[in-house]
CSV table of C-alpha atoms in Angstrom, one decimal:
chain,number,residue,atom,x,y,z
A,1,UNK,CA,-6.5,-24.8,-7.3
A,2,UNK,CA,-6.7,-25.9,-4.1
A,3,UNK,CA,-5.5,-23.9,-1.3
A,4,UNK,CA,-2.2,-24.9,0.1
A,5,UNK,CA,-1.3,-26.5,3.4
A,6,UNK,CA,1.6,-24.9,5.1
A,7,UNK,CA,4.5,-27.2,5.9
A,8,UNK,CA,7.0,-27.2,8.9
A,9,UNK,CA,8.5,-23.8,9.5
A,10,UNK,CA,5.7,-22.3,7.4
A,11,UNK,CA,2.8,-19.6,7.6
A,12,UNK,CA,-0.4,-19.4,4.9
A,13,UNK,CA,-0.9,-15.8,4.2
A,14,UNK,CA,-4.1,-14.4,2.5
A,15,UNK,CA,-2.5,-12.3,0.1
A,16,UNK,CA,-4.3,-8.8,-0.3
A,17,UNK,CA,-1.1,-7.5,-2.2
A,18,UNK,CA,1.2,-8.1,-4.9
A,19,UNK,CA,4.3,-5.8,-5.7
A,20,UNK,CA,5.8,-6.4,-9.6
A,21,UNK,CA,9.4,-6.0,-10.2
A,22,UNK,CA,11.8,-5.9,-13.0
A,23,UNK,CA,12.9,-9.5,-11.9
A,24,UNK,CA,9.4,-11.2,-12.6
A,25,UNK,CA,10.1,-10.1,-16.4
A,26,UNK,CA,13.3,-12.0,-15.9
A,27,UNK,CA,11.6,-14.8,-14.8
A,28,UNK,CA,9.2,-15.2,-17.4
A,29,UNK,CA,12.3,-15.3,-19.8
A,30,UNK,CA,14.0,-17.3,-17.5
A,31,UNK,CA,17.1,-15.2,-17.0
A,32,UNK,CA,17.3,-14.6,-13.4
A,33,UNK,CA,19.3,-15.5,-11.0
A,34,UNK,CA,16.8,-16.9,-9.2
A,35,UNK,CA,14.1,-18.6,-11.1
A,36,UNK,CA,12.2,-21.2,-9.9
A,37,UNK,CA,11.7,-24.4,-11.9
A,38,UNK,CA,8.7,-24.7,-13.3
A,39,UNK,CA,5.9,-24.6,-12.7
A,40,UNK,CA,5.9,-21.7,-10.3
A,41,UNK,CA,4.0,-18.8,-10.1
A,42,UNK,CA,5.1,-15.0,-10.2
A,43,UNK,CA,5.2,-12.6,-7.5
A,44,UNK,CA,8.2,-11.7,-5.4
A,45,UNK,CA,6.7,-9.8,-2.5
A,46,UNK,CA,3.4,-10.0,-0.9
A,47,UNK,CA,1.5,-8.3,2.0
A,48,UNK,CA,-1.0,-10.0,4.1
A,49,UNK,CA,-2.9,-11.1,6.8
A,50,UNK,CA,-1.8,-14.5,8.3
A,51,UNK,CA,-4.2,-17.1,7.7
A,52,UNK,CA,-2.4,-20.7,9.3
A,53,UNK,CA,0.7,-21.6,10.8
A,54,UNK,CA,2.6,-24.9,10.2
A,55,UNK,CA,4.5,-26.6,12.9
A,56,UNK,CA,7.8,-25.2,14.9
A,57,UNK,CA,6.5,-21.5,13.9
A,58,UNK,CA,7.0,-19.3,16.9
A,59,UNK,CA,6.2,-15.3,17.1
A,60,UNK,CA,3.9,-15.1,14.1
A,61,UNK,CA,-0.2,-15.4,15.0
A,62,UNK,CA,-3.0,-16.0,13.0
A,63,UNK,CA,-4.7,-12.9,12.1
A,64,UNK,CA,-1.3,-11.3,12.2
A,65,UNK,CA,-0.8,-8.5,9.6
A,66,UNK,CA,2.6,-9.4,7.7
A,67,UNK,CA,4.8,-8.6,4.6
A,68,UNK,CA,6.2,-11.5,3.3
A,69,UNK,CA,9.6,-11.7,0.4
A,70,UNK,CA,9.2,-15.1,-0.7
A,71,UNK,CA,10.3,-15.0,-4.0
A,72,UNK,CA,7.7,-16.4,-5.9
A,73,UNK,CA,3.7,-17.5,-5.1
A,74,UNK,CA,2.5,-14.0,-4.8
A,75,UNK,CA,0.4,-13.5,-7.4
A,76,UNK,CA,-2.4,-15.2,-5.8
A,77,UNK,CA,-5.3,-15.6,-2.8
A,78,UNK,CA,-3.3,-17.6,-0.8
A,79,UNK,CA,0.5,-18.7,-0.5
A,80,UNK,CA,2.8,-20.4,1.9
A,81,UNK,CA,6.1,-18.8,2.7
A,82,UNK,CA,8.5,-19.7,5.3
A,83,UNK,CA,7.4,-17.7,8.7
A,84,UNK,CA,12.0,-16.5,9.0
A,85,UNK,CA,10.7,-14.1,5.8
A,86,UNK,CA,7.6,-13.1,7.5
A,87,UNK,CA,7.6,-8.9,8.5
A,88,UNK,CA,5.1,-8.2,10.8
A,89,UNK,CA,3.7,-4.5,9.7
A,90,UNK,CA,2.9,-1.6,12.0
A,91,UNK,CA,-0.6,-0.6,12.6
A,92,UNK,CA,0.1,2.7,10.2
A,93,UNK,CA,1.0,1.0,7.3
A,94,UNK,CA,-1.4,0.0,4.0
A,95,UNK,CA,-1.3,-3.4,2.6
A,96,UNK,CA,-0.6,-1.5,-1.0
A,97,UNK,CA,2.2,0.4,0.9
A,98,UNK,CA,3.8,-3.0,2.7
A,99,UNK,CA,3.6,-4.9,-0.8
A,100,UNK,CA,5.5,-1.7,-2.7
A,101,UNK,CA,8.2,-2.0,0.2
A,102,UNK,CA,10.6,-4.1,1.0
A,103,UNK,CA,12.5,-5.0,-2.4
A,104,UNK,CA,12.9,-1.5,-3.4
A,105,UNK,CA,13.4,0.1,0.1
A,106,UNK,CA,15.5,-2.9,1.5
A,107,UNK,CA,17.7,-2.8,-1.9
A,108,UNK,CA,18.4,0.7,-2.0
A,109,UNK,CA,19.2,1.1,2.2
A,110,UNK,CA,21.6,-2.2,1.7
A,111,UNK,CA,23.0,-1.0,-1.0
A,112,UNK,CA,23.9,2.7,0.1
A,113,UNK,CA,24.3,2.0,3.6
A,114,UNK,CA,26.1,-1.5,4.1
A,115,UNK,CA,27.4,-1.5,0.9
A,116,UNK,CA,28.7,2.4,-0.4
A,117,UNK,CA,29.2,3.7,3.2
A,118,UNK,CA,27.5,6.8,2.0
A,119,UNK,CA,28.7,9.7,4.0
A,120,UNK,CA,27.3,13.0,4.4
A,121,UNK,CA,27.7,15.8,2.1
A,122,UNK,CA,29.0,13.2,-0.8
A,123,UNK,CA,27.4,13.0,-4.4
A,124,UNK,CA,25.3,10.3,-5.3
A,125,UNK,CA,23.7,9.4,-8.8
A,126,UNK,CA,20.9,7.7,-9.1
A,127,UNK,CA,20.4,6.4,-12.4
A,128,UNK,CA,16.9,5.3,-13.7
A,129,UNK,CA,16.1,7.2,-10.8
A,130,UNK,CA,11.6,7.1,-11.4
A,131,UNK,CA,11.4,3.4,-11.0
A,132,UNK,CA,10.7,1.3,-8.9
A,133,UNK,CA,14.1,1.2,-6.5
A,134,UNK,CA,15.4,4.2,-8.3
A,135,UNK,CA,12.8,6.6,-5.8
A,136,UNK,CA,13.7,5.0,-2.8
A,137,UNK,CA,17.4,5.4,-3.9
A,138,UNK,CA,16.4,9.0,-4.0
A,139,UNK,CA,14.3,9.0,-0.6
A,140,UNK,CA,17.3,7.2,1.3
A,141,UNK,CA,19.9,9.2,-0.4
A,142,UNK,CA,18.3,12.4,1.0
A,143,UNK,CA,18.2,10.9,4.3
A,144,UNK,CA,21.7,9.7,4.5
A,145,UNK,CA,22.3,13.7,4.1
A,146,UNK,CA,23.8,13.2,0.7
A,147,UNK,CA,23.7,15.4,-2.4
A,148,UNK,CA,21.2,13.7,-4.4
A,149,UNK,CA,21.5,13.6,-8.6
A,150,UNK,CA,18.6,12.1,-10.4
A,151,UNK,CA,18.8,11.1,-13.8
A,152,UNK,CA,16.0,9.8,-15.6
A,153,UNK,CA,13.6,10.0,-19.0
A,154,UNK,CA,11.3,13.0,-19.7
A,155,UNK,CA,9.7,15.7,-17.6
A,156,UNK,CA,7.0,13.4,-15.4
A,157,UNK,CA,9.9,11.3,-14.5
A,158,UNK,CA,12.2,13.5,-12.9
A,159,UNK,CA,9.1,15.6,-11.3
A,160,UNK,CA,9.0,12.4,-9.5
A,161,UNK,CA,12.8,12.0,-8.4
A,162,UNK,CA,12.2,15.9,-7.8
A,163,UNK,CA,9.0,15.0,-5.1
A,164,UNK,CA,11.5,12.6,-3.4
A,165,UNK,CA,14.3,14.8,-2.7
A,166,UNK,CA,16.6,15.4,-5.6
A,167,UNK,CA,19.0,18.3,-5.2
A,168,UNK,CA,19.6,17.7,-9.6
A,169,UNK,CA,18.0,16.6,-12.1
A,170,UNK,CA,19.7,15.3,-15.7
A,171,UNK,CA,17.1,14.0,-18.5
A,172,UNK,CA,18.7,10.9,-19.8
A,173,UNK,CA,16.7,11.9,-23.3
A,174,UNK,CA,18.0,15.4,-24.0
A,175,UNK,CA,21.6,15.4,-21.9
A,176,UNK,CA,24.7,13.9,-21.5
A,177,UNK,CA,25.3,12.2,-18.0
A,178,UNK,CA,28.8,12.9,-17.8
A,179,UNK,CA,29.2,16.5,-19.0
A,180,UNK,CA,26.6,17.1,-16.3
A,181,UNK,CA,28.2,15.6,-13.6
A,182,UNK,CA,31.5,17.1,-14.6
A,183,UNK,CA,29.5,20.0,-13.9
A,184,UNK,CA,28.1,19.0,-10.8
A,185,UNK,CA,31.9,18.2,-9.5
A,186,UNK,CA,31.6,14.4,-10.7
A,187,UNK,CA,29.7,11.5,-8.6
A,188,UNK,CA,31.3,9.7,-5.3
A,189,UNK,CA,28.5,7.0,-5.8
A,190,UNK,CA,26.6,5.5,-8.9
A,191,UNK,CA,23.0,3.7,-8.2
A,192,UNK,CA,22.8,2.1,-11.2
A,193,UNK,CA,19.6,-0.3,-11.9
A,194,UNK,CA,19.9,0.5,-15.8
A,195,UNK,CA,23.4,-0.3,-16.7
A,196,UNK,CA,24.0,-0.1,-20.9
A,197,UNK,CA,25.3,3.2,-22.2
A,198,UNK,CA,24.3,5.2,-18.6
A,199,UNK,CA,26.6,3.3,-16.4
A,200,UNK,CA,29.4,3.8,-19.0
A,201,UNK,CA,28.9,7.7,-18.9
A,202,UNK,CA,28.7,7.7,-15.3
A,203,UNK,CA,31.7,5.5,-14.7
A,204,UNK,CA,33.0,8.0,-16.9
A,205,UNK,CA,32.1,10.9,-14.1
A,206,UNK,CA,33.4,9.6,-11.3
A,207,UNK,CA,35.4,10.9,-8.7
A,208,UNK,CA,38.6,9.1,-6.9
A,209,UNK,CA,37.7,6.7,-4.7
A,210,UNK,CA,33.9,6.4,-6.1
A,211,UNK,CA,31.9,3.2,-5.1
A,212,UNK,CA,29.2,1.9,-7.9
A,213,UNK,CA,26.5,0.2,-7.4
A,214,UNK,CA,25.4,-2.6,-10.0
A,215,UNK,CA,21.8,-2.9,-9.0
A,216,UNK,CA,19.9,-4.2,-12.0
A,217,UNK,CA,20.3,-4.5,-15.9
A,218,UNK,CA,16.4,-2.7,-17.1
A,219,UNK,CA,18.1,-1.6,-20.7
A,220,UNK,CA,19.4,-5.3,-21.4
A,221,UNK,CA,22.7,-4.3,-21.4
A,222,UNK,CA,25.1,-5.3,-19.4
A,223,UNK,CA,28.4,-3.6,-19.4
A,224,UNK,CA,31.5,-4.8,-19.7
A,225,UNK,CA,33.9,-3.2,-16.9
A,226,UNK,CA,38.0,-2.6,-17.7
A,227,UNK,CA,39.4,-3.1,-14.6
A,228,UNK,CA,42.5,-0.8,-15.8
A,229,UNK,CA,40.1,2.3,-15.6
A,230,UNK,CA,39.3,0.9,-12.2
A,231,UNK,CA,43.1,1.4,-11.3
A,232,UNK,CA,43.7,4.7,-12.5
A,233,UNK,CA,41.1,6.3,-10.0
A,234,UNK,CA,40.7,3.6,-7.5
A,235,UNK,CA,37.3,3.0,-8.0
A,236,UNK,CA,35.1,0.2,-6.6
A,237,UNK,CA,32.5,-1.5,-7.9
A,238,UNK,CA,30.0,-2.8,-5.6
A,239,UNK,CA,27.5,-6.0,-6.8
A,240,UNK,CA,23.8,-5.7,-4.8
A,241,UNK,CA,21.6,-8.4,-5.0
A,242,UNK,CA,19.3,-8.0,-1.8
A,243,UNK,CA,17.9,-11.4,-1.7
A,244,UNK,CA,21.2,-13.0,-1.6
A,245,UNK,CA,21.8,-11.4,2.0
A,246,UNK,CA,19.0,-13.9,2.9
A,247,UNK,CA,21.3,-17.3,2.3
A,248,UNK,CA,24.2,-15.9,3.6
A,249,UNK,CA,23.6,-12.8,6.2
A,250,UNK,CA,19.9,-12.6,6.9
A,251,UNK,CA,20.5,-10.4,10.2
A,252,UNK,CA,21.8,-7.7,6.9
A,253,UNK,CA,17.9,-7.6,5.9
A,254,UNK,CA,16.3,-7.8,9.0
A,255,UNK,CA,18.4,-4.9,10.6
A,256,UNK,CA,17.4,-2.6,7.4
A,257,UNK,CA,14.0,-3.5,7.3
A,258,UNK,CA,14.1,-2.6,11.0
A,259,UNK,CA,15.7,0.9,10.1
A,260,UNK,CA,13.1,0.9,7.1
A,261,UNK,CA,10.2,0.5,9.1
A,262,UNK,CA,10.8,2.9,11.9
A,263,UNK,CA,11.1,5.4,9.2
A,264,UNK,CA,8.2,4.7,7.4
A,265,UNK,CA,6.5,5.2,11.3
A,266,UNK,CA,8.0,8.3,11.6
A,267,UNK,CA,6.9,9.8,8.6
A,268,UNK,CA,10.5,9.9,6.4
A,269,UNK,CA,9.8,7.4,3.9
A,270,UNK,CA,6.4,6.9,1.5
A,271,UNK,CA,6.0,4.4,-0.9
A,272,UNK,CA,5.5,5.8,-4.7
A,273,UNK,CA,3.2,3.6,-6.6
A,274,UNK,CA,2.3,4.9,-9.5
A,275,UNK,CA,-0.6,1.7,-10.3
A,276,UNK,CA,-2.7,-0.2,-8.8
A,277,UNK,CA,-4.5,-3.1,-10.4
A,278,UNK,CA,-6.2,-6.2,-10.1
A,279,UNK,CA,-5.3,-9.8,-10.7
A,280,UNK,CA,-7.0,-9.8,-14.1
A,281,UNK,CA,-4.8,-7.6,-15.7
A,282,UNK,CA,-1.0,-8.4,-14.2
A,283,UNK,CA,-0.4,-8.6,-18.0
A,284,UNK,CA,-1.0,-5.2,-18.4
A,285,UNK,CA,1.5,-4.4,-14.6
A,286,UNK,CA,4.0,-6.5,-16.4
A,287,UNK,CA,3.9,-4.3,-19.4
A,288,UNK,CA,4.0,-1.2,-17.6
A,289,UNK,CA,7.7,-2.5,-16.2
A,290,UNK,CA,8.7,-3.6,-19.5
A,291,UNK,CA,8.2,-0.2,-21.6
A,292,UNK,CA,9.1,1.8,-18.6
A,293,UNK,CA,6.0,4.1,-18.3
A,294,UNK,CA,5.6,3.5,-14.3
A,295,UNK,CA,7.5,5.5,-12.2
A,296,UNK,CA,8.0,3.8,-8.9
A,297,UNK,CA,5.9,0.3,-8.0
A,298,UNK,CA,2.8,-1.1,-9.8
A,299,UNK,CA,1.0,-3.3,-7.1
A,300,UNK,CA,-1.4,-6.1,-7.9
A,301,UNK,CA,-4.8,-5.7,-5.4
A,302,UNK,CA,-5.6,-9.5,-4.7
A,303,UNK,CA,-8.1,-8.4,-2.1
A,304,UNK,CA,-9.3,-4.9,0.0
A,305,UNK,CA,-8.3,-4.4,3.3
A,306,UNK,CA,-10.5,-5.1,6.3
């Protein structure tokens, strides 16, 4: 294919790399929110060096060293995004590390901070809490001085939510959700990318006045809530979709990736990605998301630093 021309309001980014989501499954099924017509191609969040600018763009350079969420077009050598999305990265930061960032990190610090309020000292579950957004849940959780409980699949998963800062583990395989948070004192916020038979259980251990936090439906379940039981404890259940802010509130995104970033400087935050692999086998990334066996982000290498 020929490589693009960027239009007005546009940059061209030589894309070095690629991070997968859950949402590019969804995609290829056609099930998302979101999904382009077709044809398109995959890849929801690219990092990059800035390789031409189309008219009217202002602040952006060529040579410039960016992140880019465009949505789609990343899963290749070179794509044009509109320059508003464009992220200009700090000299510390990887291209790997930039491409595993800003869905996961900016979904999990909108979600807990401008959505949940989470205050100091309150409880917060993390469901699926190994994956991709479920770490940086983990990460932020910790930072926002909460008590953090991780609940995920098997020993090497919740090592992982362990490494990030998890004050509790629970192993979705071998233990019941809400017995254990009964135990813990019950949950004052749910992070729930999984939804299915976890969010039921943990809706189940909530305390009075608890905020959940729909995220993402990885089991292919997606619960069914009675807003009675809402009543009865005056719960609240919080949608997230991170990318939506962009329509509607962009300066929401931009002032988180802000926060993001000058954590990620000072030394608070550090991307988990569990793969790294090249163009040639995205088939194989895609599969790693589907069965679960990543923990954190798989990135797609497109080309190696300079």
């Amino acid at each position: 294919m020929a490589v693009p021309d960027p239009a007005a309001g546009e940059i061209r980014v030589r894309i070095h790399a690629c991070g997968l989501n859950f949402a590019d499954l969804l995609m290829v099924k056609g099930t998302y929110q979101d999904t382009p017509q077709l044809p398109f191609t995959l890849g929801m969040e690219v990092s990059g060096t800035v390789d031409a600018l189309g008219d009217a763009v202002t602040g952006l350079a060529v040579g410039d060293r960016v992140a880019v969420f465009g949505g789609q077009g990343g899963l290749a050598e070179y794509g044009c995004f509109d320059a508003r999305r464009a992220v200009r990265l700090p000299d510390a930061m990887s291209m790997i590390d930039a491409a595993a960032f800003q869905i996961a990190y900016g979904t999990s610090h909108v979600a807990l901070d401008h959505r949940a309020r989470l205050k100091p000292g309150e409880t917060l579950l993390v469901l699926g809490a190994a994956g991709g957004v479920g770490l940086t849940a983990v990460e932020i959780g910790k930072l926002m001085r909460a008590k953090v409980v991780a609940c995920a699949r098997g020993a090497a998963k919740l090592d992982a939510a362990r490494a990030a800062g998890a004050d509790h583990l629970i192993d979705a395989a071998t233990q019941d959700i809400r017995t254990e948070m009964k135990a813990l004192g019950g949950a004052d916020v749910v992070y729930d990318p999984v939804g299915g038979d976890q969010f039921i259980a943990a809706f189940r251990s909530c305390n009075p006045e608890a905020r959940l936090l729909p995220i993402g439906f990885a089991s292919g379940d997606v619960p069914q809530i009675k807003s009675n039981h809402l009543l009865v404890k005056n719960i609240s259940v919080l949608g997230v979709y991170w990318g939506g802010y962009l329509q509607f509130r962009p300066e929401v995104v931009t002032g988180s990736l802000a926060t993001l970033m000058d954590w990620y400087c000072d030394g608070k935050l550090k991307p988990h990605v569990s793969h790294v692999l090249e163009l040639d086998t995205v088939a194989e990334g895609l599969e790693l998301l589907r069965s679960r066996a990543s923990t954190g982000k798989v990135v797609i290498r497109l080309a190696d630093e300079a």
